[in-house]
Amino acid sequence: MSNMINRAQQALSGFMSGASVTSKNIQHADDTNFARETVKFTTGSGGQLIVNIQRMSDSFLSSRLNMATSRSAAGSSVYDVASKIDKLITGSTEIDGKYENIFQSSITKMSSSWDGLLVDDTPSTRKTIIADIDQVRVNINDMARSLHQQQDTINSQIKTSTSDANTLLKQTAELNNQISKTPPGNSLNDLLNRQESLVRDLSKQLDVNTRFGSDGTVRIELKSGMTLVDGDKYRDLKIGKSEFSNDYSVFVNGKIVSDNPELLGGTIGGQLEVRSGALAEAQRKIGLMAATITSAYNEANRKGFTADNQPGKDLLAPITAGALPSKDNLGDSNLLVTIDPKGYKELTADSYTLTKTPTGFELYNNSTKVVTSSAGLPIKVDGLDISLSTGVMMTGDSFLIDPMRTAAEKFEVVGIANDIAISSKSPAVHGDNGNVSSFINVRNNKIMFNGSSTLAEGLASVFVDIGINSATALSQKQASSSIYHSAEEEWGAYSGVNLGHERISLLGYEKNYQAASKIVQTSQKLWSSILEVIG
């Protein structure tokens, strides 16, 4: 009799445990990082009831969800910036009931305003031309400032994201220490749920590999194999200036890990990817437009003479740039990069790396991978003149040459109405507007991309490229989001809480508890009756 009562009491305890676990599952139903628990009943060798609480977690499904989380975060980061760039540069504004692109309209108006000089060379016409050029300047400068602000914003976001990742790495290492000292049971399961949540949050910042020890602790590595968390030890992510610029790079243990943003993954990888990708491309291509307009109109004006018989001079400030030295340079040299007045049609939106070798110089095109060798400086390439400005360049020293990325910020009108040189001969005579054709040719001739496109066609090409970047980013974001939701559903099907099932289980435990309770009560009454008879 006492054995039956003991077994019934064990059943009561087991059903209470089951009800408690089920209630816990229901309580955390909305927690997407909570792995539900199940209760398994077995019988020991002595006939005693054994209650096992099992956490429903699968490392493969968790790793797949973490990877999908990282890629979705990266895709969102890239699209967020790429779409803003697309709207800024190619977007339309309603003007007088019509939608038009302000930048494109201003270039069209500037290109057409020269026709007026063929009809009537008046101070008013000349002032209108300068005003139209200046409107292009306003639009280009505004876009350049907005893009630069976006660059600063991304750098700030990288700093914040890196700090957030470091907090998660530290918490994971501290949690590992707790997990290693906690025996199996409810407390350990709660810690493991916390661990899953931390790793998931970390995956939003970085794409990581996870390796779990037999004691439940997790080892976290970057996809490159660099260890971030091992036991209760962790490595901080450090941010520092890039080799050639003030943009942030990411380092671990003194080694750069941000040179392959797609491998780094997560929000941080996406921010790095779009900064060096869609953003830098937009800056360079708007800069290319500015450099081409500057060089073409200056060349046209220098072909003619002003009304006071002076040779035409620059209407726009010539765009020059310094090269960015590597922080590891041994020499103290500085370079000067100018645009060849006769070679501006060859300009590209590419950047270059110049390195001093034992026998001369090597210029590496970072886009086409083409290497140009030279015994000395200056070097002429793609419409650029690269020369030594000051100092001495030592073997191994290198410079980043990226003039188009800042060219739009330097687009400036320096000429006035009287500086427009439309006379073809000196001394100028009334009615001599022979050089107007030079300015009209800026509009009509193919002066961009090695003589393959007019100014309007070049701008259209820039718009297309920027639009493609945005569309590609959207497609990748949607694809990664779809993969994420699929991985989330698979994880949820195995580890997530189904409220309907849990409520049914809870009712079952309650009924079984009531039944076992009646058995205990009946047995106790029967036992009491037997004792009374015996007594």
Coordinates of C-alpha atoms in Angstrom, one line a residue:
M1 CA 0.0 0.0 0.0
S2 CA 2.7 2.5 0.9
N3 CA 4.5 1.7 -2.4
M4 CA 1.4 2.6 -4.3
I5 CA 1.1 5.8 -2.4
N6 CA 4.7 6.7 -3.1
R7 CA 4.3 6.1 -6.8
A8 CA 1.2 8.2 -6.9
Q9 CA 3.0 11.0 -5.1
Q10 CA 5.9 10.7 -7.6
A11 CA 3.3 11.0 -10.4
L12 CA 1.9 14.1 -8.7
S13 CA 5.3 15.7 -8.5
G14 CA 6.0 14.8 -12.2
F15 CA 2.7 16.2 -13.4
M16 CA 3.4 19.4 -11.4
S17 CA 6.8 19.6 -13.1
G18 CA 5.1 19.1 -16.5
A19 CA 2.6 21.8 -15.8
S20 CA 5.3 24.1 -14.6
V21 CA 7.4 23.6 -17.8
T22 CA 4.3 24.1 -19.9
S23 CA 3.4 27.3 -18.1
K24 CA 7.0 28.5 -18.6
N25 CA 6.7 27.8 -22.4
I26 CA 3.4 29.7 -22.6
Q27 CA 4.9 32.6 -20.6
H28 CA 7.8 32.9 -23.2
A29 CA 5.7 32.2 -26.3
D30 CA 6.5 35.7 -27.7
D31 CA 10.3 35.4 -27.1
T32 CA 11.8 34.4 -30.5
N33 CA 15.0 33.3 -28.8
F34 CA 13.3 31.0 -26.3
A35 CA 13.7 27.3 -26.9
R36 CA 10.7 25.4 -25.5
E37 CA 11.1 22.7 -23.0
T38 CA 9.5 19.2 -22.9
V39 CA 9.1 16.7 -20.1
K40 CA 10.1 13.1 -20.5
F41 CA 9.0 10.4 -18.0
T42 CA 11.0 7.3 -17.5
T43 CA 11.1 4.5 -14.9
G44 CA 14.2 3.8 -12.9
S45 CA 15.6 0.4 -12.0
G46 CA 13.8 0.5 -8.7
G47 CA 10.5 1.4 -10.3
Q48 CA 10.8 5.0 -9.3
L49 CA 9.5 7.8 -11.7
I50 CA 12.2 9.9 -13.3
V51 CA 11.4 13.3 -14.7
N52 CA 13.7 14.7 -17.4
I53 CA 13.3 18.3 -18.6
Q54 CA 14.7 18.7 -22.1
R55 CA 15.4 21.9 -23.9
M56 CA 14.4 21.7 -27.6
S57 CA 17.4 23.2 -29.3
D58 CA 19.1 22.1 -32.5
S59 CA 22.5 23.5 -33.2
F60 CA 22.1 23.2 -37.0
L61 CA 18.9 25.1 -37.1
S62 CA 20.2 27.7 -34.7
S63 CA 23.4 28.2 -36.8
R64 CA 21.3 28.5 -40.0
L65 CA 19.1 31.1 -38.4
N66 CA 22.1 33.1 -37.1
M67 CA 23.6 33.1 -40.6
A68 CA 20.3 34.2 -42.1
T69 CA 20.0 36.9 -39.4
S70 CA 23.4 38.2 -40.3
R71 CA 22.8 38.3 -44.0
S72 CA 19.4 39.9 -43.6
A73 CA 21.0 42.7 -41.4
A74 CA 23.7 43.2 -44.0
G75 CA 21.2 43.4 -46.9
S76 CA 19.1 45.9 -45.0
S77 CA 22.1 48.1 -44.2
V78 CA 23.2 48.2 -47.8
Y79 CA 19.8 48.9 -49.2
D80 CA 19.0 51.6 -46.7
V81 CA 22.0 53.7 -48.0
A82 CA 21.8 52.7 -51.7
S83 CA 18.1 53.7 -51.9
K84 CA 18.9 57.1 -50.3
I85 CA 21.6 57.7 -52.8
D86 CA 19.3 56.7 -55.6
K87 CA 16.6 59.1 -54.4
L88 CA 19.1 61.9 -53.8
I89 CA 20.7 61.8 -57.3
T90 CA 18.1 60.3 -59.7
G91 CA 14.9 61.3 -57.8
S92 CA 12.4 63.7 -59.3
T93 CA 10.8 66.9 -57.8
E94 CA 7.5 68.5 -58.8
I95 CA 8.1 71.8 -60.5
D96 CA 5.2 73.8 -62.0
G97 CA 3.1 70.6 -62.1
K98 CA 5.8 68.5 -63.8
Y99 CA 8.2 66.0 -62.2
E100 CA 11.8 66.5 -63.2
N101 CA 15.3 65.8 -61.9
I102 CA 16.8 69.1 -60.7
F103 CA 20.4 68.1 -61.5
Q104 CA 19.6 66.9 -65.0
S105 CA 17.4 69.9 -65.7
S106 CA 20.2 72.3 -64.6
I107 CA 22.8 70.7 -66.9
T108 CA 20.3 70.8 -69.8
K109 CA 19.6 74.4 -69.2
M110 CA 23.3 75.3 -68.8
S111 CA 24.2 73.4 -72.0
S112 CA 21.4 75.2 -74.0
S113 CA 22.0 78.7 -72.6
W114 CA 25.0 79.2 -74.9
D115 CA 22.7 79.3 -78.0
G116 CA 21.5 82.7 -76.8
L117 CA 24.9 84.2 -77.7
L118 CA 24.4 83.2 -81.3
V119 CA 21.4 85.5 -81.4
D120 CA 22.2 88.3 -79.0
D121 CA 25.4 88.9 -77.1
T122 CA 24.2 91.1 -74.3
P123 CA 25.2 91.5 -70.7
S124 CA 21.9 89.9 -69.7
T125 CA 22.6 86.9 -71.8
R126 CA 26.1 86.5 -70.4
K127 CA 24.8 86.8 -66.8
T128 CA 22.2 84.2 -67.5
I129 CA 24.9 81.8 -68.7
I130 CA 27.0 82.3 -65.5
A131 CA 23.9 81.9 -63.4
D132 CA 23.0 78.7 -65.1
I133 CA 26.5 77.3 -64.6
D134 CA 26.3 78.4 -61.0
Q135 CA 23.0 76.5 -60.5
V136 CA 24.8 73.4 -61.7
R137 CA 27.5 74.2 -59.1
V138 CA 24.9 74.5 -56.4
N139 CA 23.3 71.2 -57.3
I140 CA 26.7 69.4 -57.5
N141 CA 28.0 70.9 -54.3
D142 CA 24.7 70.0 -52.5
M143 CA 24.9 66.4 -53.6
A144 CA 28.5 66.2 -52.7
R145 CA 27.8 67.5 -49.2
S146 CA 24.9 65.1 -48.8
L147 CA 27.0 62.2 -49.8
H148 CA 29.8 63.2 -47.5
Q149 CA 27.3 63.5 -44.6
Q150 CA 26.1 60.0 -45.5
Q151 CA 29.8 58.9 -45.3
D152 CA 30.2 60.5 -41.9
T153 CA 26.9 58.8 -40.8
I154 CA 28.1 55.4 -41.8
N155 CA 31.4 55.9 -40.0
S156 CA 29.4 56.8 -36.9
Q157 CA 27.1 53.8 -37.3
I158 CA 30.2 51.5 -37.6
K159 CA 31.5 52.9 -34.4
T160 CA 28.1 52.3 -32.6
S161 CA 27.7 48.8 -34.1
T162 CA 31.2 47.8 -33.1
S163 CA 30.5 49.0 -29.5
D164 CA 27.3 47.0 -29.4
A165 CA 29.1 43.9 -30.7
N166 CA 31.7 44.3 -28.0
T167 CA 29.0 44.5 -25.3
L168 CA 27.5 41.2 -26.6
L169 CA 30.9 39.5 -26.8
K170 CA 31.7 40.5 -23.2
Q171 CA 28.2 39.3 -22.0
T172 CA 28.6 36.0 -23.8
A173 CA 32.0 35.3 -22.2
E174 CA 30.6 36.1 -18.8
L175 CA 27.6 33.8 -19.5
N176 CA 30.0 31.0 -20.5
N177 CA 31.6 31.3 -17.0
Q178 CA 28.1 30.9 -15.4
I179 CA 27.1 28.0 -17.7
S180 CA 30.3 26.0 -17.0
K181 CA 29.5 26.1 -13.3
T182 CA 25.7 25.3 -13.5
P183 CA 24.4 21.7 -13.3
P184 CA 21.7 20.5 -15.7
G185 CA 18.2 21.7 -14.9
N186 CA 16.0 24.7 -15.2
S187 CA 18.7 27.1 -14.3
L188 CA 21.0 25.9 -17.0
N189 CA 18.2 25.9 -19.6
D190 CA 17.5 29.6 -18.7
L191 CA 21.2 30.4 -19.2
L192 CA 21.3 28.6 -22.5
N193 CA 18.3 30.6 -23.7
R194 CA 20.1 33.7 -22.7
Q195 CA 23.1 32.5 -24.6
E196 CA 21.0 31.8 -27.7
S197 CA 19.6 35.4 -27.5
L198 CA 23.1 36.9 -27.2
V199 CA 24.4 35.0 -30.2
R200 CA 21.4 35.9 -32.2
D201 CA 21.8 39.6 -31.4
L202 CA 25.5 39.3 -32.2
S203 CA 24.6 37.8 -35.5
K204 CA 22.8 41.0 -36.4
Q205 CA 26.2 42.8 -36.1
L206 CA 28.5 40.1 -37.5
D207 CA 28.4 36.8 -39.4
V208 CA 29.9 34.4 -36.9
N209 CA 30.6 30.6 -36.5
T210 CA 29.6 29.0 -33.2
R211 CA 31.1 25.9 -31.6
F212 CA 29.5 24.4 -28.5
G213 CA 31.4 22.6 -25.8
S214 CA 30.1 19.6 -23.9
D215 CA 29.4 21.9 -20.9
G216 CA 27.2 24.2 -23.0
T217 CA 29.7 27.0 -23.4
V218 CA 30.1 28.5 -26.8
R219 CA 33.1 29.5 -28.8
I220 CA 32.5 32.3 -31.3
E221 CA 34.7 32.9 -34.4
L222 CA 34.5 35.3 -37.4
K223 CA 34.1 33.6 -40.7
S224 CA 37.8 34.2 -41.3
G225 CA 38.5 32.0 -38.3
M226 CA 39.5 34.8 -35.9
T227 CA 38.4 33.8 -32.4
L228 CA 36.2 36.4 -30.6
V229 CA 35.0 34.3 -27.6
D230 CA 36.6 31.3 -26.0
G231 CA 35.4 30.3 -22.6
D232 CA 35.2 33.3 -20.3
K233 CA 37.7 35.2 -22.5
Y234 CA 36.8 37.5 -25.4
R235 CA 38.5 39.9 -27.8
D236 CA 37.2 43.4 -28.4
L237 CA 36.6 44.7 -31.9
K238 CA 38.7 47.9 -32.3
I239 CA 38.0 50.7 -34.8
G240 CA 40.8 52.7 -36.3
K241 CA 41.6 54.8 -39.3
S242 CA 41.9 53.1 -42.7
E243 CA 45.3 52.8 -44.3
F244 CA 44.7 55.8 -46.7
S245 CA 41.8 57.7 -45.2
N246 CA 39.9 58.8 -42.1
D247 CA 37.2 56.2 -42.7
Y248 CA 36.9 53.6 -40.0
S249 CA 38.3 50.1 -40.4
V250 CA 37.7 47.2 -37.9
F251 CA 40.6 45.4 -36.2
V252 CA 40.8 42.3 -33.9
N253 CA 44.0 41.7 -32.0
G254 CA 45.8 44.3 -34.1
K255 CA 44.8 42.7 -37.4
I256 CA 42.3 44.3 -39.9
V257 CA 39.2 42.2 -40.4
S258 CA 37.1 44.7 -42.4
D259 CA 39.0 44.4 -45.8
N260 CA 36.3 41.9 -46.9
P261 CA 33.0 43.3 -45.7
E262 CA 30.9 40.5 -47.2
L263 CA 32.9 38.0 -45.2
L264 CA 32.5 40.1 -42.0
G265 CA 28.7 40.2 -42.5
G266 CA 26.0 41.6 -40.4
T267 CA 25.2 45.3 -40.0
I268 CA 28.9 46.1 -39.6
G269 CA 29.8 44.3 -42.9
G270 CA 26.8 45.9 -44.7
Q271 CA 27.9 49.4 -43.5
L272 CA 31.4 48.8 -44.7
E273 CA 30.3 47.3 -48.0
V274 CA 28.0 50.2 -49.0
R275 CA 30.5 52.8 -47.9
S276 CA 33.2 51.4 -50.2
G277 CA 30.6 50.4 -52.8
A278 CA 27.5 52.3 -53.8
L279 CA 28.4 55.4 -51.8
A280 CA 32.0 55.7 -53.1
E281 CA 30.8 55.0 -56.6
A282 CA 28.2 57.8 -56.4
Q283 CA 30.7 60.2 -55.1
R284 CA 33.2 59.4 -57.9
K285 CA 30.7 59.6 -60.7
I286 CA 29.2 62.9 -59.6
G287 CA 32.9 64.0 -59.3
L288 CA 33.5 62.8 -62.8
M289 CA 30.6 64.9 -64.1
A290 CA 32.1 67.9 -62.2
A291 CA 35.6 67.4 -63.5
T292 CA 34.4 66.9 -67.1
I293 CA 32.2 70.0 -67.1
T294 CA 35.0 72.0 -65.6
S295 CA 37.7 70.9 -68.1
A296 CA 35.4 71.1 -71.1
Y297 CA 34.2 74.7 -70.5
N298 CA 37.6 75.9 -69.5
E299 CA 39.0 74.5 -72.7
A300 CA 36.3 76.1 -74.7
N301 CA 36.8 79.5 -73.1
R302 CA 40.6 79.4 -73.6
K303 CA 40.1 79.0 -77.3
G304 CA 38.5 82.5 -77.6
F305 CA 39.0 86.1 -76.7
T306 CA 37.0 88.5 -74.5
A307 CA 35.5 91.8 -75.7
D308 CA 38.6 93.6 -74.3
N309 CA 40.9 91.4 -76.5
Q310 CA 42.1 89.2 -73.6
P311 CA 42.7 85.5 -74.1
G312 CA 40.0 83.5 -72.5
K313 CA 40.7 82.1 -69.0
D314 CA 39.2 79.5 -66.8
L315 CA 35.5 80.0 -66.0
L316 CA 35.6 77.2 -63.4
A317 CA 38.3 76.5 -60.8
P318 CA 40.6 73.7 -62.1
I319 CA 40.1 70.6 -60.0
T320 CA 43.3 69.3 -58.3
A321 CA 43.8 66.7 -55.6
G322 CA 46.4 65.5 -53.3
A323 CA 47.0 61.7 -53.0
L324 CA 46.4 60.1 -49.6
P325 CA 49.5 58.6 -48.2
S326 CA 49.6 55.2 -46.4
K327 CA 50.1 55.5 -42.7
D328 CA 53.0 53.1 -43.1
N329 CA 55.0 55.3 -45.4
L330 CA 58.6 55.9 -44.5
G331 CA 59.1 59.0 -46.7
D332 CA 57.7 62.5 -46.3
S333 CA 56.5 63.0 -49.9
N334 CA 53.3 64.5 -51.1
L335 CA 51.8 64.0 -54.5
L336 CA 49.8 66.4 -56.7
V337 CA 47.1 65.1 -59.0
T338 CA 45.8 67.4 -61.8
I339 CA 43.6 66.9 -64.8
D340 CA 45.3 67.0 -68.2
P341 CA 43.6 69.9 -70.0
K342 CA 43.7 68.0 -73.2
G343 CA 43.0 64.5 -71.8
Y344 CA 39.8 65.1 -69.8
K345 CA 37.8 62.9 -72.2
E346 CA 39.8 59.9 -70.8
L347 CA 38.8 60.5 -67.2
T348 CA 37.2 57.6 -65.3
A349 CA 35.6 57.2 -61.9
D350 CA 38.3 54.7 -60.9
S351 CA 40.8 55.0 -58.0
Y352 CA 44.4 54.0 -58.1
T353 CA 47.2 53.0 -55.8
L354 CA 50.7 54.3 -56.5
T355 CA 53.6 52.4 -55.0
K356 CA 57.4 53.2 -55.1
T357 CA 59.4 50.2 -56.2
P358 CA 63.2 49.7 -56.3
T359 CA 63.2 50.4 -60.0
G360 CA 60.5 53.1 -60.3
F361 CA 56.8 53.3 -59.7
E362 CA 53.7 51.0 -60.2
L363 CA 50.2 52.5 -60.6
Y364 CA 47.5 50.0 -59.8
N365 CA 43.9 50.6 -61.0
N366 CA 41.7 49.4 -58.1
S367 CA 38.8 48.7 -60.5
T368 CA 40.3 47.2 -63.6
K369 CA 43.3 45.7 -61.8
V370 CA 45.6 47.1 -64.6
V371 CA 49.1 47.9 -63.5
T372 CA 51.0 50.8 -65.2
S373 CA 54.8 50.9 -64.6
S374 CA 57.0 54.0 -64.9
A375 CA 60.6 54.7 -64.2
G376 CA 59.7 58.0 -62.6
L377 CA 57.2 60.8 -62.0
P378 CA 55.1 62.4 -63.4
I379 CA 52.8 59.7 -64.7
K380 CA 50.0 60.4 -67.1
V381 CA 47.1 58.0 -67.0
D382 CA 43.4 58.2 -67.8
G383 CA 43.4 62.0 -68.2
L384 CA 45.3 62.5 -64.9
D385 CA 48.8 64.0 -64.3
I386 CA 50.4 62.5 -61.2
S387 CA 53.5 64.3 -60.0
L388 CA 55.7 64.7 -56.9
S389 CA 54.7 67.8 -55.0
T390 CA 57.1 67.8 -52.0
G391 CA 59.4 65.6 -50.0
V392 CA 61.0 62.2 -50.8
M393 CA 59.2 59.0 -51.6
M394 CA 60.9 55.8 -50.2
T395 CA 60.8 52.3 -51.6
G396 CA 57.6 50.7 -50.4
D397 CA 55.7 53.9 -49.9
S398 CA 52.2 54.0 -51.4
F399 CA 49.5 56.5 -52.0
L400 CA 45.8 56.2 -52.8
I401 CA 44.9 58.4 -55.8
D402 CA 41.1 59.0 -55.8
P403 CA 40.5 62.5 -57.2
M404 CA 37.0 61.9 -58.4
R405 CA 35.7 61.1 -55.0
T406 CA 36.2 64.7 -53.8
A407 CA 36.0 66.5 -57.2
A408 CA 32.3 67.5 -56.8
E409 CA 33.1 69.3 -53.5
K410 CA 35.6 71.4 -55.4
F411 CA 33.4 72.4 -58.3
E412 CA 33.5 76.2 -58.3
V413 CA 32.6 79.0 -60.7
V414 CA 35.4 81.7 -60.8
G415 CA 34.5 83.5 -64.0
I416 CA 32.1 86.4 -64.5
A417 CA 30.0 87.5 -67.4
N418 CA 32.8 89.6 -69.0
D419 CA 35.2 86.6 -68.8
I420 CA 33.2 84.7 -71.4
A421 CA 35.4 84.6 -74.5
I422 CA 33.2 84.2 -77.6
S423 CA 35.3 86.0 -80.1
S424 CA 37.4 83.7 -82.3
K425 CA 40.1 86.4 -83.1
S426 CA 41.9 89.2 -81.5
P427 CA 41.4 92.1 -81.8
A428 CA 37.7 91.3 -81.2
V429 CA 35.3 92.9 -83.6
H430 CA 31.6 93.5 -83.1
G431 CA 29.6 90.5 -84.2
D432 CA 32.5 88.0 -83.8
N433 CA 30.9 85.1 -81.9
G434 CA 32.9 82.4 -83.7
N435 CA 34.0 80.7 -80.4
V436 CA 30.4 80.1 -79.3
S437 CA 30.6 76.9 -81.2
S438 CA 33.2 75.6 -78.8
F439 CA 30.8 75.9 -75.9
I440 CA 27.9 74.4 -78.0
N441 CA 30.3 71.5 -78.8
V442 CA 30.6 70.8 -75.1
R443 CA 26.9 69.8 -75.3
N444 CA 27.0 68.0 -78.7
N445 CA 30.4 66.3 -78.7
K446 CA 31.2 63.0 -77.1
I447 CA 33.4 64.1 -74.3
M448 CA 32.9 61.4 -71.6
F449 CA 34.1 57.9 -71.2
N450 CA 36.9 58.0 -73.7
G451 CA 34.8 59.9 -76.2
S452 CA 31.9 57.4 -76.2
S453 CA 29.2 59.7 -74.6
T454 CA 28.0 63.2 -74.7
L455 CA 27.5 65.1 -71.4
A456 CA 23.8 64.2 -71.4
E457 CA 24.5 60.6 -72.2
G458 CA 27.2 60.4 -69.6
L459 CA 24.8 61.7 -66.9
A460 CA 22.1 59.2 -68.1
S461 CA 24.7 56.4 -67.7
V462 CA 25.5 57.6 -64.2
F463 CA 21.8 57.6 -63.3
V464 CA 21.5 54.0 -64.6
D465 CA 24.4 52.8 -62.7
I466 CA 23.2 54.3 -59.4
G467 CA 19.7 52.9 -60.1
I468 CA 21.1 49.5 -60.7
N469 CA 23.0 49.6 -57.4
S470 CA 19.7 50.4 -55.6
A471 CA 17.7 47.8 -57.5
T472 CA 20.4 45.2 -56.8
A473 CA 20.5 46.1 -53.1
L474 CA 16.7 45.8 -52.9
S475 CA 16.8 42.3 -54.6
Q476 CA 19.5 41.1 -52.3
K477 CA 17.6 42.5 -49.3
Q478 CA 14.4 40.7 -50.3
A479 CA 16.2 37.4 -51.0
S480 CA 18.1 37.5 -47.6
S481 CA 14.8 38.5 -45.9
S482 CA 13.1 35.5 -47.5
I483 CA 15.8 33.2 -46.4
Y484 CA 15.7 34.6 -42.9
H485 CA 11.9 34.1 -42.5
S486 CA 12.3 30.5 -43.8
A487 CA 15.1 29.8 -41.3
E488 CA 13.0 31.4 -38.5
E489 CA 10.0 29.2 -39.4
E490 CA 12.2 26.1 -39.3
W491 CA 13.7 27.0 -36.0
G492 CA 10.3 27.9 -34.6
A493 CA 8.8 24.6 -35.8
Y494 CA 11.4 22.7 -33.7
S495 CA 12.2 25.1 -30.9
G496 CA 9.4 27.6 -30.8
V497 CA 6.3 27.5 -28.6
N498 CA 2.9 26.5 -30.1
L499 CA 0.3 27.9 -27.8
G500 CA -2.4 25.5 -28.9
H501 CA -0.2 22.5 -28.2
E502 CA 1.0 23.9 -24.9
R503 CA -2.6 24.6 -23.7
I504 CA -3.6 21.0 -24.5
S505 CA -0.6 19.7 -22.6
L506 CA -1.4 21.9 -19.7
L507 CA -5.0 20.5 -19.6
G508 CA -3.6 17.0 -19.8
Y509 CA -1.2 17.6 -16.9
E510 CA -4.1 19.1 -14.8
K511 CA -6.3 16.1 -15.5
N512 CA -3.5 13.6 -14.7
Y513 CA -2.7 15.5 -11.6
Q514 CA -6.3 15.4 -10.4
A515 CA -6.4 11.7 -11.1
A516 CA -3.2 11.0 -9.3
S517 CA -4.4 13.2 -6.4
K518 CA -7.5 11.1 -6.1
I519 CA -5.5 7.9 -6.0
V520 CA -3.4 9.3 -3.2
Q521 CA -6.5 10.4 -1.3
T522 CA -8.2 7.1 -1.7
S523 CA -5.1 5.2 -0.8
Q524 CA -4.6 7.3 2.3
K525 CA -8.2 6.7 3.4
L526 CA -7.9 3.0 2.8
W527 CA -4.6 2.9 4.7
S528 CA -6.2 4.8 7.6
S529 CA -9.1 2.4 7.6
I530 CA -6.8 -0.6 7.7
L531 CA -4.9 0.9 10.6
E532 CA -8.1 1.5 12.5
V533 CA -9.2 -2.1 12.0
I534 CA -5.7 -3.3 13.1
G535 CA -5.6 -0.9 16.0

